[in-house]
């Protein structure tokens, strides 16, 4: 932590739906001591800071909330990057790449100029590739450049499985891995209720639980973003809470396991690609990747998702 070591400071860049859902949840949860809001639209950032400050009297912790600029990143511990364009109904995440890359180019340089040396946490889509962009532009250790990855998809999966098996989602241990997007996958061989494999539960209760239902749940997780955007034009509460969960895990040095987007360096036979995988998260970012023992077909699917992310990267930036 760079500042006095006691103050937990977050800079939120991009005060749109996602940035402000994070900021509001961070205030409600007391996730940090200081929060600075930065946006190309300064008036919006100012208004948002005023609005949040007016809730301080009801919040359970005190927090210094201001609108600022990139110089304020100098002593931030974590930058939450939510700036950029979002999907329109029917649009996929990859199609945002070129536009959001330009947005990020205007952000990362002044952030580095401020002297920031904390953890970058990226939410902007396509999140795995945007995280790779920040890693490349910043030159930071890859452990300190994290994407929200499949954290939200994993939460959606746990919610739907909890509902299906009538079990508290907190006791559902299952992950979505790979791209936060159309090629993401669920390694069912690693899915448990408590410590009991879900497949074993299916085998023991063939009348109640069906393999096809699980497939449908995976599809619903993958399509959730599209459905919400169709219905209300944007998704933000879920990701706002997911970002708070990640930030808390970093600040408290929790060493929690979350499926953030991180750079794979040989894990699962993949090199140089950022993708969502279960990681142990501590004070300095990703402490280590928790490598799952995937079955052959799962490994193929995961490699396919990473291959897609890599080829989009190469086609866009190297050709
Ligand atoms: P939004 O349009 O509401 O907000 C974007 C904000 O970025 C705006 O306030 C805008 O002024 C600001 N901005 C644009 N260019 C900027 C620049 N150059 N410098 C500083 N600020 C700039 O969009 P949103 O709904 O908040 O979505 C933000 C991003 O988050 C999108 O890319 C969206 O796809 C993504 N998203 C990710 C997840 C996830 O799971 N990772 C979930 C939902 C949305």
Short mmCIF file of C-alpha atoms and ligand atoms in Angstrom, two decimals:
data_model
loop_
_atom_site.label_atom_id
_atom_site.label_comp_id
_atom_site.label_asym_id
_atom_site.label_seq_id
_atom_site.Cartn_x
_atom_site.Cartn_y
_atom_site.Cartn_z
CA UNK A 1 0.00 0.00 0.00
CA UNK A 2 1.48 3.28 -1.07
CA UNK A 3 -0.06 6.03 1.07
CA UNK A 4 0.39 6.17 4.86
CA UNK A 5 -0.28 2.44 4.99
CA UNK A 6 -3.49 2.93 6.97
CA UNK A 7 -5.71 4.77 4.51
CA UNK A 8 -7.23 2.52 1.90
CA UNK A 9 -7.66 4.64 -1.19
CA UNK A 10 -9.51 3.72 -4.37
CA UNK A 11 -9.68 5.76 -7.58
CA UNK A 12 -12.70 4.99 -9.74
CA UNK A 13 -12.15 5.91 -13.39
CA UNK A 14 -15.42 6.02 -15.32
CA UNK A 15 -18.40 7.18 -13.25
CA UNK A 16 -21.11 5.59 -15.37
CA UNK A 17 -23.45 2.80 -14.32
CA UNK A 18 -20.71 0.32 -13.44
CA UNK A 19 -18.32 2.75 -11.78
CA UNK A 20 -21.07 4.25 -9.64
CA UNK A 21 -22.62 0.91 -8.74
CA UNK A 22 -19.19 -0.06 -7.48
CA UNK A 23 -18.78 3.29 -5.67
CA UNK A 24 -22.19 3.06 -4.02
CA UNK A 25 -21.63 -0.55 -2.93
CA UNK A 26 -18.14 0.38 -1.69
CA UNK A 27 -19.69 3.13 0.46
CA UNK A 28 -22.37 0.79 1.81
CA UNK A 29 -19.79 -1.91 2.64
CA UNK A 30 -17.13 0.52 3.87
CA UNK A 31 -14.70 -1.06 1.42
CA UNK A 32 -12.16 1.78 1.61
CA UNK A 33 -11.37 5.00 3.52
CA UNK A 34 -10.96 7.30 0.56
CA UNK A 35 -12.50 7.26 -2.88
CA UNK A 36 -11.79 9.63 -5.75
CA UNK A 37 -14.09 9.70 -8.77
CA UNK A 38 -12.58 10.50 -12.17
CA UNK A 39 -14.38 10.85 -15.49
CA UNK A 40 -13.87 12.62 -18.79
CA UNK A 41 -17.18 14.25 -17.90
CA UNK A 42 -16.00 16.20 -14.86
CA UNK A 43 -19.42 17.58 -14.09
CA UNK A 44 -20.80 14.07 -13.80
CA UNK A 45 -17.98 13.00 -11.48
CA UNK A 46 -18.64 16.11 -9.35
CA UNK A 47 -22.34 15.41 -9.15
CA UNK A 48 -21.75 11.77 -8.26
CA UNK A 49 -19.33 12.73 -5.47
CA UNK A 50 -21.86 15.19 -4.04
CA UNK A 51 -24.63 12.61 -4.18
CA UNK A 52 -22.58 9.93 -2.42
CA UNK A 53 -21.36 12.41 0.21
CA UNK A 54 -24.98 13.17 1.07
CA UNK A 55 -25.36 9.54 2.06
CA UNK A 56 -22.40 9.61 4.45
CA UNK A 57 -24.58 10.46 7.45
CA UNK A 58 -26.30 7.11 6.96
CA UNK A 59 -23.27 5.03 6.04
CA UNK A 60 -21.71 2.73 8.60
CA UNK A 61 -18.18 4.04 8.06
CA UNK A 62 -16.67 7.39 7.32
CA UNK A 63 -15.20 7.85 3.89
CA UNK A 64 -13.57 10.74 2.09
CA UNK A 65 -15.24 10.98 -1.31
CA UNK A 66 -14.11 13.53 -3.89
CA UNK A 67 -14.18 14.12 -7.62
CA UNK A 68 -10.68 14.49 -8.98
CA UNK A 69 -8.27 13.96 -11.81
CA UNK A 70 -5.42 11.62 -12.66
CA UNK A 71 -3.00 13.36 -10.28
CA UNK A 72 -5.14 11.97 -7.45
CA UNK A 73 -4.09 8.45 -8.44
CA UNK A 74 -0.61 9.07 -7.06
CA UNK A 75 -1.34 7.55 -3.63
CA UNK A 76 -4.25 5.30 -4.61
CA UNK A 77 -3.91 1.63 -3.70
CA UNK A 78 -6.38 0.37 -6.27
CA UNK A 79 -7.69 1.88 -9.49
CA UNK A 80 -11.06 0.53 -10.56
CA UNK A 81 -11.30 1.08 -14.30
CA UNK A 82 -14.87 1.25 -15.60
CA UNK A 83 -14.52 3.89 -18.32
CA UNK A 84 -15.57 3.28 -21.89
CA UNK A 85 -18.48 2.24 -24.00
CA UNK A 86 -20.81 -0.60 -23.13
CA UNK A 87 -22.84 -3.10 -25.15
CA UNK A 88 -26.01 -2.12 -26.97
CA UNK A 89 -28.79 -4.72 -27.17
CA UNK A 90 -27.61 -7.61 -29.36
CA UNK A 91 -23.98 -6.43 -29.43
CA UNK A 92 -21.25 -8.76 -28.14
CA UNK A 93 -18.43 -7.65 -25.83
CA UNK A 94 -15.60 -8.16 -28.31
CA UNK A 95 -17.06 -5.53 -30.64
CA UNK A 96 -16.28 -2.83 -28.04
CA UNK A 97 -12.56 -3.50 -28.23
CA UNK A 98 -11.29 -0.84 -30.62
CA UNK A 99 -13.27 1.99 -29.03
CA UNK A 100 -12.35 1.03 -25.49
CA UNK A 101 -8.72 0.60 -26.35
CA UNK A 102 -8.63 4.26 -27.42
CA UNK A 103 -10.33 5.24 -24.16
CA UNK A 104 -7.72 3.28 -22.18
CA UNK A 105 -4.84 4.85 -24.06
CA UNK A 106 -6.02 8.24 -22.84
CA UNK A 107 -6.19 6.96 -19.26
CA UNK A 108 -3.24 4.66 -18.54
CA UNK A 109 -0.51 7.17 -19.48
CA UNK A 110 -1.67 9.96 -17.10
CA UNK A 111 -2.28 7.39 -14.36
CA UNK A 112 1.33 6.20 -14.70
CA UNK A 113 2.52 9.80 -14.82
CA UNK A 114 0.88 10.34 -11.42
CA UNK A 115 3.29 7.77 -9.97
CA UNK A 116 0.55 5.22 -9.22
CA UNK A 117 2.00 1.85 -8.36
CA UNK A 118 -0.92 -0.04 -6.86
CA UNK A 119 -3.29 -2.61 -8.31
CA UNK A 120 -5.30 -2.03 -11.50
CA UNK A 121 -8.75 -3.63 -11.41
CA UNK A 122 -10.50 -3.53 -14.78
CA UNK A 123 -14.22 -3.97 -15.49
CA UNK A 124 -14.49 -2.42 -18.96
CA UNK A 125 -15.38 -4.91 -21.72
CA UNK A 126 -14.14 -6.99 -23.38
CA UNK A 127 -12.64 -7.29 -19.92
CA UNK A 128 -10.02 -9.99 -20.53
CA UNK A 129 -8.55 -8.13 -23.48
CA UNK A 130 -8.83 -4.70 -21.83
CA UNK A 131 -6.90 -6.13 -18.87
CA UNK A 132 -4.20 -7.30 -21.24
CA UNK A 133 -4.15 -3.80 -22.77
CA UNK A 134 -3.57 -2.24 -19.33
CA UNK A 135 -0.88 -4.76 -18.52
CA UNK A 136 0.91 -4.01 -21.76
CA UNK A 137 0.54 -0.23 -21.55
CA UNK A 138 1.52 -0.06 -17.87
CA UNK A 139 4.45 -2.47 -17.84
CA UNK A 140 3.25 -3.53 -14.35
CA UNK A 141 3.84 -6.97 -12.88
CA UNK A 142 0.92 -9.04 -14.21
CA UNK A 143 -0.11 -9.94 -10.64
CA UNK A 144 -1.07 -6.29 -10.12
CA UNK A 145 -3.25 -6.04 -13.24
CA UNK A 146 -6.54 -7.84 -12.66
CA UNK A 147 -9.77 -8.03 -14.63
CA UNK A 148 -13.14 -8.74 -13.07
CA UNK A 149 -13.03 -11.77 -15.37
CA UNK A 150 -15.70 -14.37 -14.70
CA UNK A 151 -16.32 -13.28 -11.10
CA UNK A 152 -19.81 -12.10 -12.01
CA UNK A 153 -20.53 -15.16 -14.20
CA UNK A 154 -19.44 -17.42 -11.34
CA UNK A 155 -21.79 -15.55 -8.99
CA UNK A 156 -24.61 -16.00 -11.51
CA UNK A 157 -23.82 -19.71 -11.76
CA UNK A 158 -23.77 -20.17 -8.00
CA UNK A 159 -27.07 -18.33 -7.69
CA UNK A 160 -28.76 -20.49 -10.36
CA UNK A 161 -27.32 -23.75 -8.99
CA UNK A 162 -28.35 -22.76 -5.48
CA UNK A 163 -31.86 -22.22 -6.77
CA UNK A 164 -31.88 -25.54 -8.68
CA UNK A 165 -30.60 -27.66 -5.79
CA UNK A 166 -32.32 -25.49 -3.13
CA UNK A 167 -29.01 -24.82 -1.41
CA UNK A 168 -27.45 -21.57 -0.19
CA UNK A 169 -25.30 -20.26 -3.12
CA UNK A 170 -22.52 -19.78 -0.57
CA UNK A 171 -22.30 -23.58 -0.33
CA UNK A 172 -22.21 -24.02 -4.09
CA UNK A 173 -18.61 -24.40 -5.24
CA UNK A 174 -18.52 -24.09 -9.00
CA UNK A 175 -16.75 -21.79 -11.42
CA UNK A 176 -17.17 -20.20 -14.79
CA UNK A 177 -13.76 -19.90 -16.43
CA UNK A 178 -12.25 -18.54 -19.64
CA UNK A 179 -13.48 -15.45 -21.49
CA UNK A 180 -16.05 -13.22 -19.77
CA UNK A 181 -18.19 -13.69 -22.84
CA UNK A 182 -19.59 -16.12 -25.34
CA UNK A 183 -16.81 -18.75 -25.11
CA UNK A 184 -16.79 -19.01 -21.30
CA UNK A 185 -17.31 -22.50 -19.85
CA UNK A 186 -18.28 -24.39 -16.69
CA UNK A 187 -15.97 -27.26 -15.71
CA UNK A 188 -18.66 -29.50 -14.27
CA UNK A 189 -16.10 -32.04 -13.07
CA UNK A 190 -15.11 -29.41 -10.49
CA UNK A 191 -18.61 -28.38 -9.38
CA UNK A 192 -19.63 -29.26 -5.81
CA UNK A 193 -22.41 -28.72 -3.33
CA UNK A 194 -20.53 -28.61 -0.06
CA UNK A 195 -17.82 -31.11 -0.89
CA UNK A 196 -20.10 -33.44 -2.87
CA UNK A 197 -19.58 -33.44 -6.64
CA UNK A 198 -22.67 -32.23 -8.49
CA UNK A 199 -22.38 -35.11 -10.94
CA UNK A 200 -22.62 -37.57 -8.05
CA UNK A 201 -25.81 -35.83 -6.88
CA UNK A 202 -27.22 -36.23 -10.40
CA UNK A 203 -26.31 -39.93 -10.49
CA UNK A 204 -28.00 -40.55 -7.16
CA UNK A 205 -31.16 -38.58 -8.04
CA UNK A 206 -31.83 -39.22 -11.73
CA UNK A 207 -35.53 -38.43 -11.39
CA UNK A 208 -34.99 -35.05 -9.77
CA UNK A 209 -31.84 -33.65 -11.36
CA UNK A 210 -30.93 -33.87 -15.05
CA UNK A 211 -27.80 -33.23 -17.05
CA UNK A 212 -29.79 -31.17 -19.55
CA UNK A 213 -30.87 -28.83 -16.78
CA UNK A 214 -27.23 -28.13 -15.94
CA UNK A 215 -26.53 -27.38 -19.60
CA UNK A 216 -29.44 -24.96 -19.59
CA UNK A 217 -28.11 -23.28 -16.45
CA UNK A 218 -24.72 -22.78 -18.15
CA UNK A 219 -26.47 -21.23 -21.17
CA UNK A 220 -28.51 -18.96 -18.91
CA UNK A 221 -25.32 -17.79 -17.19
CA UNK A 222 -23.75 -17.04 -20.56
CA UNK A 223 -26.83 -15.22 -21.85
CA UNK A 224 -27.58 -13.34 -18.61
CA UNK A 225 -25.77 -10.16 -19.67
CA UNK A 226 -27.61 -10.05 -23.01
CA UNK A 227 -30.96 -10.61 -21.33
CA UNK A 228 -30.44 -7.84 -18.79
CA UNK A 229 -29.22 -5.42 -21.47
CA UNK A 230 -32.28 -6.24 -23.58
CA UNK A 231 -34.52 -5.54 -20.62
CA UNK A 232 -32.87 -2.46 -19.04
CA UNK A 233 -30.06 -1.39 -21.42
CA UNK A 234 -27.15 -2.07 -19.04
CA UNK A 235 -25.94 -4.33 -16.24
CA UNK A 236 -24.33 -2.83 -13.18
CA UNK A 237 -25.44 -3.92 -9.70
CA UNK A 238 -23.96 -7.42 -9.95
CA UNK A 239 -20.62 -6.21 -11.33
CA UNK A 240 -20.54 -3.36 -8.78
CA UNK A 241 -20.79 -5.88 -5.95
CA UNK A 242 -18.30 -8.24 -7.60
CA UNK A 243 -15.77 -5.38 -7.81
CA UNK A 244 -16.30 -4.57 -4.12
CA UNK A 245 -15.72 -8.22 -3.28
CA UNK A 246 -12.41 -8.15 -5.16
CA UNK A 247 -11.35 -4.83 -3.59
CA UNK A 248 -12.13 -6.07 -0.08
CA UNK A 249 -10.20 -9.23 -0.71
CA UNK A 250 -7.16 -7.17 -1.72
CA UNK A 251 -7.36 -4.62 1.10
CA UNK A 252 -7.92 -7.25 3.79
CA UNK A 253 -5.26 -9.55 2.37
CA UNK A 254 -7.95 -12.22 2.48
CA UNK A 255 -6.38 -14.71 0.13
CA UNK A 256 -9.90 -15.47 -1.13
CA UNK A 257 -10.46 -17.53 -4.25
CA UNK A 258 -12.15 -15.53 -7.01
CA UNK A 259 -12.30 -16.09 -10.76
CA UNK A 260 -10.63 -12.86 -11.80
CA UNK A 261 -8.96 -12.37 -15.15
CA UNK A 262 -5.24 -12.90 -14.82
CA UNK A 263 -2.36 -13.65 -17.13
CA UNK A 264 -1.82 -17.35 -17.65
CA UNK A 265 1.85 -18.27 -17.72
CA UNK A 266 1.83 -21.93 -18.62
CA UNK A 267 -1.17 -22.87 -16.45
CA UNK A 268 -3.57 -25.07 -18.44
CA UNK A 269 -0.98 -25.03 -21.23
CA UNK A 270 -1.80 -21.37 -22.02
CA UNK A 271 0.76 -18.57 -22.23
CA UNK A 272 0.39 -14.79 -22.23
CA UNK A 273 -3.43 -14.70 -22.34
CA UNK A 274 -5.60 -13.03 -19.68
CA UNK A 275 -8.65 -15.11 -18.81
CA UNK A 276 -10.91 -15.79 -15.84
CA UNK A 277 -9.58 -18.58 -13.61
CA UNK A 278 -9.79 -19.21 -9.87
CA UNK A 279 -7.05 -17.15 -8.24
CA UNK A 280 -5.96 -16.56 -4.67
CA UNK A 281 -6.21 -12.81 -4.14
CA UNK A 282 -4.22 -10.95 -1.51
CA UNK A 283 -2.82 -7.52 -0.77
CA UNK A 284 -0.60 -7.40 -3.83
CA UNK A 285 -3.15 -8.73 -6.28
CA UNK A 286 -3.07 -12.27 -7.60
CA UNK A 287 -0.97 -14.32 -5.18
CA UNK A 288 -1.35 -17.47 -7.23
CA UNK A 289 -3.54 -19.26 -9.72
CA UNK A 290 -5.39 -22.25 -8.32
CA UNK A 291 -5.02 -24.72 -11.15
CA UNK A 292 -8.00 -27.06 -11.54
CA UNK A 293 -7.68 -30.63 -12.75
CA UNK A 294 -9.82 -30.34 -15.88
CA UNK A 295 -11.06 -33.31 -17.86
CA UNK A 296 -9.88 -33.65 -21.45
CA UNK A 297 -13.03 -32.15 -22.99
CA UNK A 298 -13.07 -29.30 -20.47
CA UNK A 299 -9.42 -28.58 -21.14
CA UNK A 300 -10.23 -28.38 -24.87
CA UNK A 301 -13.09 -25.95 -24.25
CA UNK A 302 -10.95 -23.79 -22.00
CA UNK A 303 -8.08 -23.77 -24.50
CA UNK A 304 -10.56 -22.80 -27.20
CA UNK A 305 -11.78 -19.82 -25.12
CA UNK A 306 -8.20 -18.65 -24.46
CA UNK A 307 -7.30 -19.22 -28.12
CA UNK A 308 -10.16 -16.97 -29.14
CA UNK A 309 -9.06 -14.21 -26.76
CA UNK A 310 -5.53 -14.49 -28.07
CA UNK A 311 -6.51 -14.39 -31.72
CA UNK A 312 -8.76 -11.34 -31.20
CA UNK A 313 -5.81 -9.66 -29.49
CA UNK A 314 -3.40 -10.57 -32.27
CA UNK A 315 -5.83 -9.66 -35.07
CA UNK A 316 -6.55 -6.28 -33.48
CA UNK A 317 -3.15 -5.24 -32.23
CA UNK A 318 -0.50 -7.16 -34.11
CA UNK A 319 -1.79 -7.23 -37.67
P1 LIG B 1 -21.47 4.08 -19.00
O1 LIG B 1 -21.58 4.60 -20.39
O2 LIG B 1 -22.60 4.24 -18.08
O3 LIG B 1 -20.19 4.73 -18.29
C1 LIG B 1 -18.96 4.87 -18.92
C2 LIG B 1 -18.28 6.10 -18.32
O4 LIG B 1 -16.96 6.18 -18.88
C3 LIG B 1 -18.99 7.41 -18.64
O5 LIG B 1 -19.25 8.13 -17.43
C4 LIG B 1 -18.02 8.15 -19.54
O6 LIG B 1 -18.06 9.55 -19.40
C5 LIG B 1 -16.69 7.56 -19.08
N1 LIG B 1 -15.63 7.72 -20.07
C6 LIG B 1 -15.70 7.49 -21.40
N2 LIG B 1 -14.51 7.78 -21.99
C7 LIG B 1 -13.68 8.17 -20.99
C8 LIG B 1 -12.33 8.59 -20.95
N3 LIG B 1 -11.59 8.66 -22.07
N4 LIG B 1 -11.79 8.92 -19.76
C9 LIG B 1 -12.53 8.86 -18.62
N5 LIG B 1 -13.82 8.47 -18.61
C10 LIG B 1 -14.38 8.13 -19.76
O7 LIG B 1 -21.07 2.54 -19.14
P2 LIG B 1 -21.22 1.40 -18.02
O8 LIG B 1 -22.56 0.77 -18.15
O9 LIG B 1 -20.80 1.97 -16.73
O10 LIG B 1 -20.16 0.33 -18.54
C11 LIG B 1 -18.77 0.58 -18.43
C12 LIG B 1 -18.00 -0.63 -18.95
O11 LIG B 1 -18.20 -1.75 -18.06
C13 LIG B 1 -18.47 -1.12 -20.33
O12 LIG B 1 -17.36 -1.47 -21.11
C14 LIG B 1 -19.30 -2.35 -20.00
O13 LIG B 1 -19.37 -3.25 -21.07
C15 LIG B 1 -18.52 -2.90 -18.84
N6 LIG B 1 -19.21 -3.89 -18.03
C16 LIG B 1 -18.45 -4.91 -17.56
C17 LIG B 1 -19.01 -5.92 -16.80
C18 LIG B 1 -18.12 -7.05 -16.33
O14 LIG B 1 -18.61 -8.08 -15.84
N7 LIG B 1 -16.83 -6.90 -16.43
C19 LIG B 1 -20.39 -5.88 -16.49
C20 LIG B 1 -21.14 -4.80 -16.96
C21 LIG B 1 -20.55 -3.81 -17.74
#
